[in-house]
PDB file of C-alpha atoms in Angstrom:
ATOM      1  CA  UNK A 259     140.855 143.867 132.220  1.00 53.00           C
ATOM      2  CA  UNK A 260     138.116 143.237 134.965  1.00 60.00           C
ATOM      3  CA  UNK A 261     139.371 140.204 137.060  1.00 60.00           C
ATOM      4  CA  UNK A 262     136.662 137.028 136.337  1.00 63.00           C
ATOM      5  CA  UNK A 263     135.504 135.025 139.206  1.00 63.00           C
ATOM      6  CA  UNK A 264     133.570 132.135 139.313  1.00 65.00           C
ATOM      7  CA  UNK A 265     130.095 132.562 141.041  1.00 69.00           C
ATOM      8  CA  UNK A 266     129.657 130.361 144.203  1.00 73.00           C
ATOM      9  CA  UNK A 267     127.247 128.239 145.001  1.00 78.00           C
ATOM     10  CA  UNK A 268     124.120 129.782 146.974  1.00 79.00           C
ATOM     11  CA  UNK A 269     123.475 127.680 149.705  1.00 81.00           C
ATOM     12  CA  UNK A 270     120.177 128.202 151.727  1.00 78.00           C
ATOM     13  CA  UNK A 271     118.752 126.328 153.775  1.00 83.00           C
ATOM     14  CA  UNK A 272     116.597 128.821 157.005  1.00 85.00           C
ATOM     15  CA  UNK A 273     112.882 127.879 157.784  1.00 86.00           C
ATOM     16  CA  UNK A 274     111.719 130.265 155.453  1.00 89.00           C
ATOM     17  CA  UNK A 275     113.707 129.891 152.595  1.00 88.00           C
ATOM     18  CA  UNK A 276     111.545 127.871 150.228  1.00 90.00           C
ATOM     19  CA  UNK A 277     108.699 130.668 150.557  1.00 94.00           C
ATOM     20  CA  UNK A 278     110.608 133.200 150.647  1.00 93.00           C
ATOM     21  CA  UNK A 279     112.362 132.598 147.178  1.00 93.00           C
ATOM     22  CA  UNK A 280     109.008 131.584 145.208  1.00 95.00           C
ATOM     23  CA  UNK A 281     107.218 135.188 146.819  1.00 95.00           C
ATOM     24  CA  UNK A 282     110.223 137.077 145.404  1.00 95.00           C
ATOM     25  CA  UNK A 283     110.095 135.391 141.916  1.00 95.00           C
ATOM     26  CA  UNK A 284     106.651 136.232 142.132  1.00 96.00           C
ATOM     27  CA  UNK A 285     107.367 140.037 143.281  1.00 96.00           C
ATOM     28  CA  UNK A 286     110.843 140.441 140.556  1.00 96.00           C
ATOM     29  CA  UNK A 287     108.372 139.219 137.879  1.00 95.00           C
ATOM     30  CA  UNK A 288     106.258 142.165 138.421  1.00 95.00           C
ATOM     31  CA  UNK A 289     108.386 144.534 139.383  1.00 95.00           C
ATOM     32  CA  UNK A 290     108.417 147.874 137.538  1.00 94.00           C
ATOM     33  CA  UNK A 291     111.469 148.118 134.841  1.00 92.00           C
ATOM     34  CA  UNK A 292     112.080 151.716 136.214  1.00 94.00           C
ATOM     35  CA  UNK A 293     113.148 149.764 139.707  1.00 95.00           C
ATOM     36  CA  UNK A 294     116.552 148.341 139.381  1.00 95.00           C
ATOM     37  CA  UNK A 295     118.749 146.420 141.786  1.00 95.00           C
ATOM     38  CA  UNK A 296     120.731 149.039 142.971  1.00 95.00           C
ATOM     39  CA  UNK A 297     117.249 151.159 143.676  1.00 97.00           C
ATOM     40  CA  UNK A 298     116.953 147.890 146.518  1.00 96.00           C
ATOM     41  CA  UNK A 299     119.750 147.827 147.674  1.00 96.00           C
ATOM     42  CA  UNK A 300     119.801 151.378 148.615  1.00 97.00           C
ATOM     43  CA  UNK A 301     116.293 150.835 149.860  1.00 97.00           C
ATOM     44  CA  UNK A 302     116.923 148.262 152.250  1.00 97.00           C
ATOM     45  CA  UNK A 303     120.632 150.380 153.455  1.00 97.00           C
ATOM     46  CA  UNK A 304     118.645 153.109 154.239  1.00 98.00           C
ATOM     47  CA  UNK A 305     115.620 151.067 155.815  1.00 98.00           C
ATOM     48  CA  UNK A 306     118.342 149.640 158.275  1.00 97.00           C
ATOM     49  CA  UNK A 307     119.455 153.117 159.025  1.00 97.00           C
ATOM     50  CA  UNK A 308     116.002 153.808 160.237  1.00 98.00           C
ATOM     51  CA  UNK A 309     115.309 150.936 162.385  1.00 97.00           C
ATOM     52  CA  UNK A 310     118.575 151.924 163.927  1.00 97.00           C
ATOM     53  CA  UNK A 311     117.014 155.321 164.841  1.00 97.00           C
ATOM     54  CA  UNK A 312     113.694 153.888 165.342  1.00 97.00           C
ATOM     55  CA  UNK A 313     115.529 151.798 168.180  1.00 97.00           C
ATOM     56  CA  UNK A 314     116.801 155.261 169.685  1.00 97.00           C
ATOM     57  CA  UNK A 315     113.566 157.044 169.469  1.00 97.00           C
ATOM     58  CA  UNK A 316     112.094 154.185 171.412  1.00 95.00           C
ATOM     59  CA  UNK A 317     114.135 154.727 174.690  1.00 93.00           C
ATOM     60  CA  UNK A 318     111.394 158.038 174.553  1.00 93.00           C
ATOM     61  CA  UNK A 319     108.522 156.976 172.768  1.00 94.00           C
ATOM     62  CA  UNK A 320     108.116 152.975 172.768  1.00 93.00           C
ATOM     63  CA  UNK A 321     105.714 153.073 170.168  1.00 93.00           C
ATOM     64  CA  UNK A 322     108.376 153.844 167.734  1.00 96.00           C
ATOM     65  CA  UNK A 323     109.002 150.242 167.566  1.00 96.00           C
ATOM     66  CA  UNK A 324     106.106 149.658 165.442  1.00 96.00           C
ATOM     67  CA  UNK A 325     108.493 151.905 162.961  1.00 96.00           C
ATOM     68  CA  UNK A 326     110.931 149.736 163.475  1.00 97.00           C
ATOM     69  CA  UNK A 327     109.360 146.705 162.717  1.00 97.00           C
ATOM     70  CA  UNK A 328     107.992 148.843 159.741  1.00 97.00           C
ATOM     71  CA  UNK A 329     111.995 149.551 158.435  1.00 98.00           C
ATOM     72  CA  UNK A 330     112.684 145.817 159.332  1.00 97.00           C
ATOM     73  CA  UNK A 331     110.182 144.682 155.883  1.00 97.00           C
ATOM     74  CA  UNK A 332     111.508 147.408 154.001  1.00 97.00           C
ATOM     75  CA  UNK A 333     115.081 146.489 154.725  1.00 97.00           C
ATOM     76  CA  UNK A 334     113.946 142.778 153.846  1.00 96.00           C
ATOM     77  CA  UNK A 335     112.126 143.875 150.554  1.00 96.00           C
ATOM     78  CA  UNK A 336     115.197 145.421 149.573  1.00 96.00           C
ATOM     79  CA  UNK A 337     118.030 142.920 151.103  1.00 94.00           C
ATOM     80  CA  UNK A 338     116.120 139.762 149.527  1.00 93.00           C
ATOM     81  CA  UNK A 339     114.999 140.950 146.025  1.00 94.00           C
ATOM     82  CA  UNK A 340     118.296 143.303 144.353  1.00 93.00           C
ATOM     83  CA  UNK A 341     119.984 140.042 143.856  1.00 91.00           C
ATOM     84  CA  UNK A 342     116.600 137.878 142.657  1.00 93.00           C
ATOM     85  CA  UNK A 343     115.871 140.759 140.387  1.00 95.00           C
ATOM     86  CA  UNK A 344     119.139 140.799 139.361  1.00 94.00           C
ATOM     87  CA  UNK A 345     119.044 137.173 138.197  1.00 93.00           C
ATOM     88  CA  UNK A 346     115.645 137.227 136.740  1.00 94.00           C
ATOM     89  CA  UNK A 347     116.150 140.230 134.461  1.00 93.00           C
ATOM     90  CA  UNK A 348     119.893 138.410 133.488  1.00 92.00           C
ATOM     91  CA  UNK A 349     121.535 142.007 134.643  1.00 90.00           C
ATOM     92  CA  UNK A 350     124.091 140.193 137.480  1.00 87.00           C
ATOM     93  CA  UNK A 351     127.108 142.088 138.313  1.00 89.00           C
ATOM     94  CA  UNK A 352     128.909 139.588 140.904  1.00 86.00           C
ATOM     95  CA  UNK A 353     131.978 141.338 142.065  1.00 88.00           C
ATOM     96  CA  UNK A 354     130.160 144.742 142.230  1.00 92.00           C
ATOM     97  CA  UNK A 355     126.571 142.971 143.976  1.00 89.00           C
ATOM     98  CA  UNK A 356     128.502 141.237 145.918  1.00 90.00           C
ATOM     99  CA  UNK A 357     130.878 143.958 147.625  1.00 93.00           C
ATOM    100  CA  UNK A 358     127.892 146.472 147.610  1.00 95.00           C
ATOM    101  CA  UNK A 359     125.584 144.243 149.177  1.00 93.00           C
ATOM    102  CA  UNK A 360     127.385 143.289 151.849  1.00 93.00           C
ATOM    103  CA  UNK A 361     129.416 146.509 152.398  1.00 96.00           C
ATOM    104  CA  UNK A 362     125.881 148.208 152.939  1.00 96.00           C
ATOM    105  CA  UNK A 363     125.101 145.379 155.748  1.00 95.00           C
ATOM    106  CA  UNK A 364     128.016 146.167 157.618  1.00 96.00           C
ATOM    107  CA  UNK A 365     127.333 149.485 157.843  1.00 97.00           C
ATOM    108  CA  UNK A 366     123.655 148.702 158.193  1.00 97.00           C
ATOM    109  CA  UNK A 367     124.435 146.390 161.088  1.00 97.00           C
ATOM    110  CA  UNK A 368     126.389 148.569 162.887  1.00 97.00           C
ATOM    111  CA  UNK A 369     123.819 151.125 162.674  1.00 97.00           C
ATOM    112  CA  UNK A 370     120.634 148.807 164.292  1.00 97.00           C
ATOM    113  CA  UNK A 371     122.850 147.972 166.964  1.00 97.00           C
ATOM    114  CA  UNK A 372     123.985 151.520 167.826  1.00 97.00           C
ATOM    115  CA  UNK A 373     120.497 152.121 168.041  1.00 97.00           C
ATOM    116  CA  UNK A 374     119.481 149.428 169.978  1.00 96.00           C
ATOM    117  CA  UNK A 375     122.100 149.872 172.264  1.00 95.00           C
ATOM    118  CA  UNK A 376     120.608 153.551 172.982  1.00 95.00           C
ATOM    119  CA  UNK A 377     117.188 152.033 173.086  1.00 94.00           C
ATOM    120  CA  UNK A 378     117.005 151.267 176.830  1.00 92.00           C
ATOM    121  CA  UNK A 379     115.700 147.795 176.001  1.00 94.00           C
ATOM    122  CA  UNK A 380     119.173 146.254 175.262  1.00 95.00           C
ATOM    123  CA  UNK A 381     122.404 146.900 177.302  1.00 95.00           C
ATOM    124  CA  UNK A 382     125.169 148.315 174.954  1.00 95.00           C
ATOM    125  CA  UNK A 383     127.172 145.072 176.089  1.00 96.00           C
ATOM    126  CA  UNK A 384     124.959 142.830 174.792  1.00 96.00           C
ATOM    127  CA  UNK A 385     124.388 144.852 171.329  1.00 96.00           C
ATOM    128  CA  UNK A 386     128.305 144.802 170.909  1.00 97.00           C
ATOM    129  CA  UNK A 387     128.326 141.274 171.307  1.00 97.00           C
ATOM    130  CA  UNK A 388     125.701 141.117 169.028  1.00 96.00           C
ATOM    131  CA  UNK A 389     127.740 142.859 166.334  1.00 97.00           C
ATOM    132  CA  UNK A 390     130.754 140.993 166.811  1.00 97.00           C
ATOM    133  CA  UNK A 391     129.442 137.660 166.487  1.00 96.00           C
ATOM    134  CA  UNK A 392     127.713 139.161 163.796  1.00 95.00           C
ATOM    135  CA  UNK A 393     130.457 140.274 161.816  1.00 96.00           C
ATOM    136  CA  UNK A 394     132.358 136.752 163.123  1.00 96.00           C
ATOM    137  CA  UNK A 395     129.667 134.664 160.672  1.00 94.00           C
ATOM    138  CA  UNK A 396     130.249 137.765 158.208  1.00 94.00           C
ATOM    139  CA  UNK A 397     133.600 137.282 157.853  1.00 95.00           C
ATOM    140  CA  UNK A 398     133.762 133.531 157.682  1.00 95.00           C
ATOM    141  CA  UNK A 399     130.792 133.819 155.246  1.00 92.00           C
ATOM    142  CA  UNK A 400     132.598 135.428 153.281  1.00 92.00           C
ATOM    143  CA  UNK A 401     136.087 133.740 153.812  1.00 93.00           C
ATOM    144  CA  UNK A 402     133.804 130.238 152.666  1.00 92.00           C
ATOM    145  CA  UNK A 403     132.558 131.679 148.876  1.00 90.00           C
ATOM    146  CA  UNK A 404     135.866 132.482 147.906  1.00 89.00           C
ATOM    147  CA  UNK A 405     138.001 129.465 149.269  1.00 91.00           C
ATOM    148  CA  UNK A 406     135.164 126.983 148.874  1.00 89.00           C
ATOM    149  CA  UNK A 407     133.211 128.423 146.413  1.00 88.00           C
ATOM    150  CA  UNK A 408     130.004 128.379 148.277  1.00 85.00           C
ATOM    151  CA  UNK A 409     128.152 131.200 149.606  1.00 84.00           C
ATOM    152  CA  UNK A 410     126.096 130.754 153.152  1.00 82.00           C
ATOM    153  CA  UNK A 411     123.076 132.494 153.266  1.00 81.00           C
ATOM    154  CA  UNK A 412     121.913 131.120 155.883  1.00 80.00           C
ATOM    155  CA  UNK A 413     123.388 128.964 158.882  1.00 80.00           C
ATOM    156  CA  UNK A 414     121.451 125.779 159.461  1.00 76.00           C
ATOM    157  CA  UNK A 415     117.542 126.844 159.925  1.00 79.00           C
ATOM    158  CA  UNK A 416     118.466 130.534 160.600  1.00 82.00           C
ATOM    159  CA  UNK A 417     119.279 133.082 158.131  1.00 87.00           C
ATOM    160  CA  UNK A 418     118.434 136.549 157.672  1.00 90.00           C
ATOM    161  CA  UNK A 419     114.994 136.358 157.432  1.00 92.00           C
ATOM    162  CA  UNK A 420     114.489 134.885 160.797  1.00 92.00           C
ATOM    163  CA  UNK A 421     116.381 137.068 162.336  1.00 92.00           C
ATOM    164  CA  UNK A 422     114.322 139.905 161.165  1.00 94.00           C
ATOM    165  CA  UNK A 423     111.332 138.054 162.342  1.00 94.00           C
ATOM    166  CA  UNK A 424     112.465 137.144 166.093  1.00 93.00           C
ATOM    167  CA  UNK A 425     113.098 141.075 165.669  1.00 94.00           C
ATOM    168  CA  UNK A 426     110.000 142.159 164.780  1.00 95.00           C
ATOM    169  CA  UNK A 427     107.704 139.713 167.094  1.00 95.00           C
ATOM    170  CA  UNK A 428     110.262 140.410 170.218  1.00 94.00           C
ATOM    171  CA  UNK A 429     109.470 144.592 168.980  1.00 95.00           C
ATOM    172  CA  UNK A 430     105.613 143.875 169.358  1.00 94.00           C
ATOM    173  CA  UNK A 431     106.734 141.646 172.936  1.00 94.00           C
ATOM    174  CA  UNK A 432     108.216 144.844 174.128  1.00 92.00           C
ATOM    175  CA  UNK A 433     106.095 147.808 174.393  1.00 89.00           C
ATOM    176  CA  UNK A 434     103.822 145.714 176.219  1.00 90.00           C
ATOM    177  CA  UNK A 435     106.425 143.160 178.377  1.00 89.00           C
ATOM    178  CA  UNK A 436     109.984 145.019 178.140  1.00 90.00           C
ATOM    179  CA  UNK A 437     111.435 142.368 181.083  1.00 90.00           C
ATOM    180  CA  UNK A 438     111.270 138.975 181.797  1.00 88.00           C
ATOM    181  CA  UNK A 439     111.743 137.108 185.503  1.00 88.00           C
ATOM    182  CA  UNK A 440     114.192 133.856 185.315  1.00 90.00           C
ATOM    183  CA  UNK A 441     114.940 132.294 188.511  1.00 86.00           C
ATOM    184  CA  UNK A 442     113.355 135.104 190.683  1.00 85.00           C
ATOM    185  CA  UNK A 443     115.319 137.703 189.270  1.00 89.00           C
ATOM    186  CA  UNK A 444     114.267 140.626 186.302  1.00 91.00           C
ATOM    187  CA  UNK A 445     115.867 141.067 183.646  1.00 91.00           C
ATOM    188  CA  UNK A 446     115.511 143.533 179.827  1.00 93.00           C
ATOM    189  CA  UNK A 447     113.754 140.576 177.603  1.00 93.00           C
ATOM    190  CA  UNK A 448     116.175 141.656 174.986  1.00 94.00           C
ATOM    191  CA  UNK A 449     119.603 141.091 177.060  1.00 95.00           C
ATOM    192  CA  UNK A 450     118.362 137.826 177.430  1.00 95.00           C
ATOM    193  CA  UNK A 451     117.407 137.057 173.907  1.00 94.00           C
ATOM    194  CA  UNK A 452     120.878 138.823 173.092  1.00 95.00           C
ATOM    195  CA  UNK A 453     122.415 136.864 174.983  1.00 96.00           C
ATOM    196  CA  UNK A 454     121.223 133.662 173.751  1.00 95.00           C
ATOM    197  CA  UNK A 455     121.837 134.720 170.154  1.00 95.00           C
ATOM    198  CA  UNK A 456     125.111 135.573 170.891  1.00 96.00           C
ATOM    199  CA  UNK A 457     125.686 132.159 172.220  1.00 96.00           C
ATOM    200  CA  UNK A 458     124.039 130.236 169.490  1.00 94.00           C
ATOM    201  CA  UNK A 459     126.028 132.536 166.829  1.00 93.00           C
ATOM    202  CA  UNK A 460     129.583 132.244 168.427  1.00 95.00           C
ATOM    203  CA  UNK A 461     128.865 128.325 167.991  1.00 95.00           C
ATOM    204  CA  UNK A 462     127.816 128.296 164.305  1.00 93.00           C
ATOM    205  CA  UNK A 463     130.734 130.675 163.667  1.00 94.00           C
ATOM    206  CA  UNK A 464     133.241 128.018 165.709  1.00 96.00           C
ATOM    207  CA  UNK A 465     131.233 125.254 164.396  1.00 95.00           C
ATOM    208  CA  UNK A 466     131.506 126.262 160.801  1.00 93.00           C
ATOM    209  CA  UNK A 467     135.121 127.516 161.008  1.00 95.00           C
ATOM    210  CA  UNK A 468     136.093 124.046 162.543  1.00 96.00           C
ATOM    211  CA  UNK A 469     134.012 122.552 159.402  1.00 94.00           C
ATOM    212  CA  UNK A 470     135.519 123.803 156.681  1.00 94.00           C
ATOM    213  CA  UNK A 471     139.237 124.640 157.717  1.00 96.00           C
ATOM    214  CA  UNK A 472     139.047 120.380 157.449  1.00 96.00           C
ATOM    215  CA  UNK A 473     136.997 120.649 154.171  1.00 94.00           C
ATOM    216  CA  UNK A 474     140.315 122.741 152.980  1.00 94.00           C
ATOM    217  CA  UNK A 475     143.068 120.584 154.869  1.00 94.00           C
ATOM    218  CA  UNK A 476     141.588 117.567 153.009  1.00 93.00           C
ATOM    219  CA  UNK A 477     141.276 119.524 149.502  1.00 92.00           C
ATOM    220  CA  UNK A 478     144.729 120.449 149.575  1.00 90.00           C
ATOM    221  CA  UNK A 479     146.349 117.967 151.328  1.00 86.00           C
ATOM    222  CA  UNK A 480     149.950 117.639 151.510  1.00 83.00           C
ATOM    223  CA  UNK A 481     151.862 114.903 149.567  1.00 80.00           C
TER     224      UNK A 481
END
């Protein structure tokens, strides 16, 4: 007998979300009934793939980050509307969306930072630091929906979405302005965004650990 779980709560609350959700009604709604869900979600898998190789071709041909950028909407297109369609067309398959979904990410993930670590606009330090606070927010993501019962789609005014968008406009920033100059000194414009993402990610990662290991202390308090 398939094991039954109770679907978490979607909580979202990045810049974009609002506009985001009513343009993918709008898109599900007329979305051919030959496209399913799992159609998406291989589309945006594979669309990571690419950018990850459109980061490598870059290091030899910068004007492969337009294809990058390109990838980036197609792996949003695909990330952002398997589950909406999903919902609107009453087909939802929780345990299996779920796990698929964010199976293919990891991979995905893995895969845009390999190739933006061969990119020559990123030191491979920074793009492993990347993917491990990455997979930090992942994990306790994850950890939340099934002890809390709410699922994080985004943390505070940042979610997926905006990420793809800093990604894309620091893309265009690059093939014409690949360093910037801080105190005197030049550095790769992406190190330095890298490195204040991982910053501000390690925090929301700490922050939300520290948040709801007390949400769970006081649930199940001790008598």
């Amino acid at each position: 007998m398939p094991l039954k779980i109770q679907p978490a709560a979607r909580v979202h609350t990045a810049l974009t979300a609002a506009v985001e959700k009513r343009l993918l009604l709008w898109i599900a709604h007329r979305t051919p009934g030959s496209i399913n869900s799992d159609h998406l979600t291989a589309l945006a898998f594979l669309s990571q793939l690419l950018a990850g190789a459109g980061y490598a071709l870059a290091s030899r041909a910068p004007g492969a980050l337009w294809l990058v950028n390109f990838f980036l909407f197609l792996n949003w297109l695909g990330d952002s509307l398997d589950g909406t369609l999903a919902r609107v067309r009453n087909q939802q398959r929780p345990r299996y969306g779920f796990y698929v979904d964010h199976i293919a990410d990891t991979f995905g993930a893995l895969a845009l930072m390999a190739g933006l670590g061969c990119s020559g606009y990123l030191h491979w330090q920074i793009a492993a630091g990347l993917l491990v606070c990455f997979y930090a927010l992942s994990i306790e993501s994850y950890l939340a929906t099934y002890t809390l019962g709410r699922f994080h789609l985004s943390h505070g005014l940042f979610g997926p979405t905006e990420i793809r968008i800093l990604l894309a406009l620091g893309n265009a920033i690059l093939i014409i302005h690949p360093y910037a100059r801080i105190a005197g000194r030049s550095f790769l414009l992406f190190d330095v965004g890298g490195a204040v993402a991982i910053a501000g990610m390690a925090f929301m990662a700490i922050a939300a650990a520290l948040r709801h290991t007390l949400a769970l202390y006081r649930e199940e308090a001790l008598p």
